[in-house]
mmCIF file of C-alpha atoms in Angstrom:
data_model
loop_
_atom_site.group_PDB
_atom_site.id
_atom_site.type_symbol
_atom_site.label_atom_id
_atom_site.label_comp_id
_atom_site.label_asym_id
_atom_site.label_seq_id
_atom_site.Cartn_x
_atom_site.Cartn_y
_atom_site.Cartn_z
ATOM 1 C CA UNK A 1 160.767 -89.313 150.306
ATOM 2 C CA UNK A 2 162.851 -86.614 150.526
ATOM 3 C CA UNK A 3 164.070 -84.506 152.994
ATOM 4 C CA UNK A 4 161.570 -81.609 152.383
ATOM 5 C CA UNK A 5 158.481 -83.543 151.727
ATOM 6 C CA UNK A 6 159.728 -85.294 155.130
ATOM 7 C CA UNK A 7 159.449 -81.926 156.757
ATOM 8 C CA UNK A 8 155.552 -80.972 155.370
ATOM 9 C CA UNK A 9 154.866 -84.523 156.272
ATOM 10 C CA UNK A 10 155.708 -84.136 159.347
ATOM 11 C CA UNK A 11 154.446 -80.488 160.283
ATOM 12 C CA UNK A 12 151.125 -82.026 158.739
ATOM 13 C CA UNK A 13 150.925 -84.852 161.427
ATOM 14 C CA UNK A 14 152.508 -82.247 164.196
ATOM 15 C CA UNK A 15 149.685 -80.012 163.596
ATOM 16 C CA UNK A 16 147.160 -82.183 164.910
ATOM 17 C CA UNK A 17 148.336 -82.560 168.278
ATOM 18 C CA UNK A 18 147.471 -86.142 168.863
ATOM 19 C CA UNK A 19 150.771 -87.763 169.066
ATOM 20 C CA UNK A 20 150.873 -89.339 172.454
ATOM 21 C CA UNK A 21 147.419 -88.405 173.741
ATOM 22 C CA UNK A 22 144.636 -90.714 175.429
ATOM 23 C CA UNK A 23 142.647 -93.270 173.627
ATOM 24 C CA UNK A 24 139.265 -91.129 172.005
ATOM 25 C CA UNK A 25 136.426 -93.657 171.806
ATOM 26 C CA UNK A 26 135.448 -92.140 168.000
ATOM 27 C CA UNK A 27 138.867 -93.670 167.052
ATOM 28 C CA UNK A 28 138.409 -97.169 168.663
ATOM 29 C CA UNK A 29 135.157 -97.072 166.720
ATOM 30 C CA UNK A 30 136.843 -96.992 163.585
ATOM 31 C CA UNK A 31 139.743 -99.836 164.153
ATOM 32 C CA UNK A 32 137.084 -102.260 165.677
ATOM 33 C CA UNK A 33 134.934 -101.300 162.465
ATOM 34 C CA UNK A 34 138.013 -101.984 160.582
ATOM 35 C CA UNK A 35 138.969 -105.437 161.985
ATOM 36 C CA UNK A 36 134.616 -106.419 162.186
ATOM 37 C CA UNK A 37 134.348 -105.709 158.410
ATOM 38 C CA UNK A 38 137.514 -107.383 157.706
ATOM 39 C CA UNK A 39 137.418 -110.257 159.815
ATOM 40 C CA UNK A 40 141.232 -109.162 161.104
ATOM 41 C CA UNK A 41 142.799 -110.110 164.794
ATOM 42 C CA UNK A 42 144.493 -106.851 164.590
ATOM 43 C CA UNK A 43 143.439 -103.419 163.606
ATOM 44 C CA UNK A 44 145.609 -99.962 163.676
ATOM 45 C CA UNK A 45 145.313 -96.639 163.479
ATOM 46 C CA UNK A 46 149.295 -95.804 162.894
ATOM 47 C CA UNK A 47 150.789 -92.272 162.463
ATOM 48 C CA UNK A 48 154.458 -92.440 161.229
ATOM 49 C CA UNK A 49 156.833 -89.736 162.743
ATOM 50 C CA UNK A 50 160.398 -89.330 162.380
ATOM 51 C CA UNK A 51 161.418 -92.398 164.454
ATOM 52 C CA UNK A 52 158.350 -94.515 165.502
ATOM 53 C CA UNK A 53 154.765 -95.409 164.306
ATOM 54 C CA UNK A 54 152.816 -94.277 167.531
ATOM 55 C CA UNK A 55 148.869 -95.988 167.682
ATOM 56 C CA UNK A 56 146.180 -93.742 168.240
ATOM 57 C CA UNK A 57 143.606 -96.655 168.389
ATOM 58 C CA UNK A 58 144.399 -100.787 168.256
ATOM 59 C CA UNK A 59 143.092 -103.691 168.682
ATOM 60 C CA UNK A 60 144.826 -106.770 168.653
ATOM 61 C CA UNK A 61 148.488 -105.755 169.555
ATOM 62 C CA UNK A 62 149.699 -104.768 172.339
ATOM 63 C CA UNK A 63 153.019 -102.322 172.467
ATOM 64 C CA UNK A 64 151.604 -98.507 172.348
ATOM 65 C CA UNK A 65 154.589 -97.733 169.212
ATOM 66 C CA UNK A 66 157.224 -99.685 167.104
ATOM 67 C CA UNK A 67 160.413 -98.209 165.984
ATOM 68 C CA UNK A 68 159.745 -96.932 162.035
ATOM 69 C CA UNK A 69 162.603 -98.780 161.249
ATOM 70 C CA UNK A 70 160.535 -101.988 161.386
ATOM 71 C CA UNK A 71 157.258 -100.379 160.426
ATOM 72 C CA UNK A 72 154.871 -101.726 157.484
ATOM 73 C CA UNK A 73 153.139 -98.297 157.415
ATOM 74 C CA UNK A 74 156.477 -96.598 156.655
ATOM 75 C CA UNK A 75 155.739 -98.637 153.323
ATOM 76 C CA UNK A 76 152.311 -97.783 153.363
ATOM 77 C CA UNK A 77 152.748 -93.834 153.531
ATOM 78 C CA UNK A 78 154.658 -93.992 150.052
ATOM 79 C CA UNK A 79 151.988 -94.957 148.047
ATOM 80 C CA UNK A 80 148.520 -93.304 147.078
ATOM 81 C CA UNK A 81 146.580 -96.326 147.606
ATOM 82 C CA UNK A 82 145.932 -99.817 149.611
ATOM 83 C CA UNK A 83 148.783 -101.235 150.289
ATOM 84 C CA UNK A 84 148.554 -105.154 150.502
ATOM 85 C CA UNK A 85 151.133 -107.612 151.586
ATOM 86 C CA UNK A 86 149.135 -111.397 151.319
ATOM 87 C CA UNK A 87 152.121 -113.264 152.980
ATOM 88 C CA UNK A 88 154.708 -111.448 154.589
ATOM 89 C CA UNK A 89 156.993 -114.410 155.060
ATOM 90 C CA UNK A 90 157.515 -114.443 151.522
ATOM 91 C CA UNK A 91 157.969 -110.833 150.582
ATOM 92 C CA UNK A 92 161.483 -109.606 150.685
ATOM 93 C CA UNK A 93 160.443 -106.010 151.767
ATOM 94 C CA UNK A 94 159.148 -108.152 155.223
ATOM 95 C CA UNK A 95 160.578 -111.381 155.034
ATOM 96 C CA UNK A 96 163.124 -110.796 157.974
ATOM 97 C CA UNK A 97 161.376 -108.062 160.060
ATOM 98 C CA UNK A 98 161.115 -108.838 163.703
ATOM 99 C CA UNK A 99 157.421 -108.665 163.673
ATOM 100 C CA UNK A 100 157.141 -111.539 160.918
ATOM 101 C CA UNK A 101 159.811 -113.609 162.117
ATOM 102 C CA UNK A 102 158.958 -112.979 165.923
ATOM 103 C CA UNK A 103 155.634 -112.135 167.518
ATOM 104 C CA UNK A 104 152.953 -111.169 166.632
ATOM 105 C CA UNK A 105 154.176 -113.183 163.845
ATOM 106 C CA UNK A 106 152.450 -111.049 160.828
ATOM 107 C CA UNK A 107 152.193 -112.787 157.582
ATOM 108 C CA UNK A 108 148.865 -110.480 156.113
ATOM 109 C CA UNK A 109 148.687 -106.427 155.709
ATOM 110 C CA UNK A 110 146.216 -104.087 154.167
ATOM 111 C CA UNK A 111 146.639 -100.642 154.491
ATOM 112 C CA UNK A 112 145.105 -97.559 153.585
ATOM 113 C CA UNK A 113 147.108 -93.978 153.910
ATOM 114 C CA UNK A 114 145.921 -91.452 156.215
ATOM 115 C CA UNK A 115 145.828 -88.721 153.759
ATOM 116 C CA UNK A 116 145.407 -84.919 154.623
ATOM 117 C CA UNK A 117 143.484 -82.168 152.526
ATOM 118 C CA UNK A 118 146.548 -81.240 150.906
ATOM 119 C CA UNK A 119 147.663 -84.947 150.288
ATOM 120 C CA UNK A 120 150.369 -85.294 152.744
ATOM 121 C CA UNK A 121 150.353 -89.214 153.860
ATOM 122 C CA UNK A 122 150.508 -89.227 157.891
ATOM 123 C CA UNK A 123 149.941 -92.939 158.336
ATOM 124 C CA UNK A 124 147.134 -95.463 158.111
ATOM 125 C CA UNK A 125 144.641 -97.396 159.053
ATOM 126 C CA UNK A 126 145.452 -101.102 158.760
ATOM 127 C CA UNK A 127 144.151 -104.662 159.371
ATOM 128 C CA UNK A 128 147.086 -107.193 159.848
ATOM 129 C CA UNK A 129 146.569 -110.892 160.226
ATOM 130 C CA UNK A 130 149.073 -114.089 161.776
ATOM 131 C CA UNK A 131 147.436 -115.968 158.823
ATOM 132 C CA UNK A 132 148.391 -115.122 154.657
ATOM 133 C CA UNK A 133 145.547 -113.905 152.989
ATOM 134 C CA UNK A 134 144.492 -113.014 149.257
ATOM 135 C CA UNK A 135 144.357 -109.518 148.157
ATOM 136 C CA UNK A 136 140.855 -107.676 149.385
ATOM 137 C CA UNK A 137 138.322 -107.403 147.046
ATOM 138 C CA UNK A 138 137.536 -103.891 145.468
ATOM 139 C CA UNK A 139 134.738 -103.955 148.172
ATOM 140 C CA UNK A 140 136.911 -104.389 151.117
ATOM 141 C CA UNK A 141 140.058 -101.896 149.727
ATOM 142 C CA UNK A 142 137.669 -99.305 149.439
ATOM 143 C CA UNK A 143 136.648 -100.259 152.888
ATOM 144 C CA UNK A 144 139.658 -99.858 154.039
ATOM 145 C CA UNK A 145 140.151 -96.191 152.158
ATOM 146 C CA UNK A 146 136.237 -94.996 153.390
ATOM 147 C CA UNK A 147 137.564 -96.088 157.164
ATOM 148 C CA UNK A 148 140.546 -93.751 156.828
ATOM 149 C CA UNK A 149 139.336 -90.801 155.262
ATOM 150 C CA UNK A 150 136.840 -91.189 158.470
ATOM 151 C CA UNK A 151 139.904 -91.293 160.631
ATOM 152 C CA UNK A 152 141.377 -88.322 158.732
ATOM 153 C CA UNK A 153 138.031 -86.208 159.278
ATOM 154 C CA UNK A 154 138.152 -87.210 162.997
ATOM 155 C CA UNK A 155 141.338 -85.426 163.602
ATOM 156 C CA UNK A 156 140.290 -82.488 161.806
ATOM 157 C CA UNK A 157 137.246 -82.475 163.759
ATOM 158 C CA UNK A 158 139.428 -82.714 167.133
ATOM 159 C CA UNK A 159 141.903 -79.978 166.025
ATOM 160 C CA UNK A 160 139.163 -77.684 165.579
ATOM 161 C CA UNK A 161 137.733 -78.834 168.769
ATOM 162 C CA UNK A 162 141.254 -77.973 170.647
ATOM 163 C CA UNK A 163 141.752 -74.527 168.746
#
């Protein structure tokens, strides 16, 4: 990504003010809908800034952010679609991150992009497993993409409720 689309990307998250703000119950909703439909110990809503991945809503795990550096969403955000990794321990993109080799010992991601109106990728909303998995069905991916356009629509819904 480069360093202007960076910039939009960011101002895009920025301008929903919900960076660091109190668990909302219509957000813990959607990540226990997330992790019910997909049978998942561990279900995010992530939002990728400049140096972290900060949780709006979890279940599962408990730190509140991870450094980016370290982040699977950081992957995530680059692509239009689902991303899936079925066993982390054996992709080299993951292979050596500390949350594979250490705890919570991830070997299974699915995530869909948290994408704005005017398609700027903020994070996602993600199921992660300690066991590998196989790739989600077409049923469950668009799952996954349903749950985060719902997320998406829920911060536009709270930035209009804070203007």
């Amino acid at each position: 990504m480069d360093d202007r689309n960076e910039a939009a990307r960011l101002a895009a998250l920025n301008s929903y003010g919900v960076l660091d703000t109190p668990n909302e119950i219509a957000f813990d909703l959607l990540v226990r809908e997330a992790a019910r439909c997909m049978r998942a110990p561990i279900a995010l809503i992530s939002l990728v800034d400049q140096h972290r991945q900060w949780f709006k809503a979890r279940i599962g795990l408990s730190p509140q952010e991870l450094p980016r550096s370290i982040s699977f969403c950081t992957h995530a955000i680059r692509g239009r679609d689902v991303m899936v990794v079925e066993d982390a321990s054996r992709d080299e993109r993951f292979a050596e991150n500390p949350l594979v080799v250490g705890e919570p010992g991830i070997r299974f991601y699915a995530g869909a992009p948290l994408t704005t109106g005017d398609g700027k990728r903020i994070g996602t909303l993600c199921v992660i497993d300690t066991a590998a998995r196989r790739t989600p069905s077409d049923a469950e991916k668009a799952l996954l993409r349903e749950l985060a356009e719902r997320t998406v629509s829920a911060f536009e819904k709270r930035r209009e409720q804070t203007e």
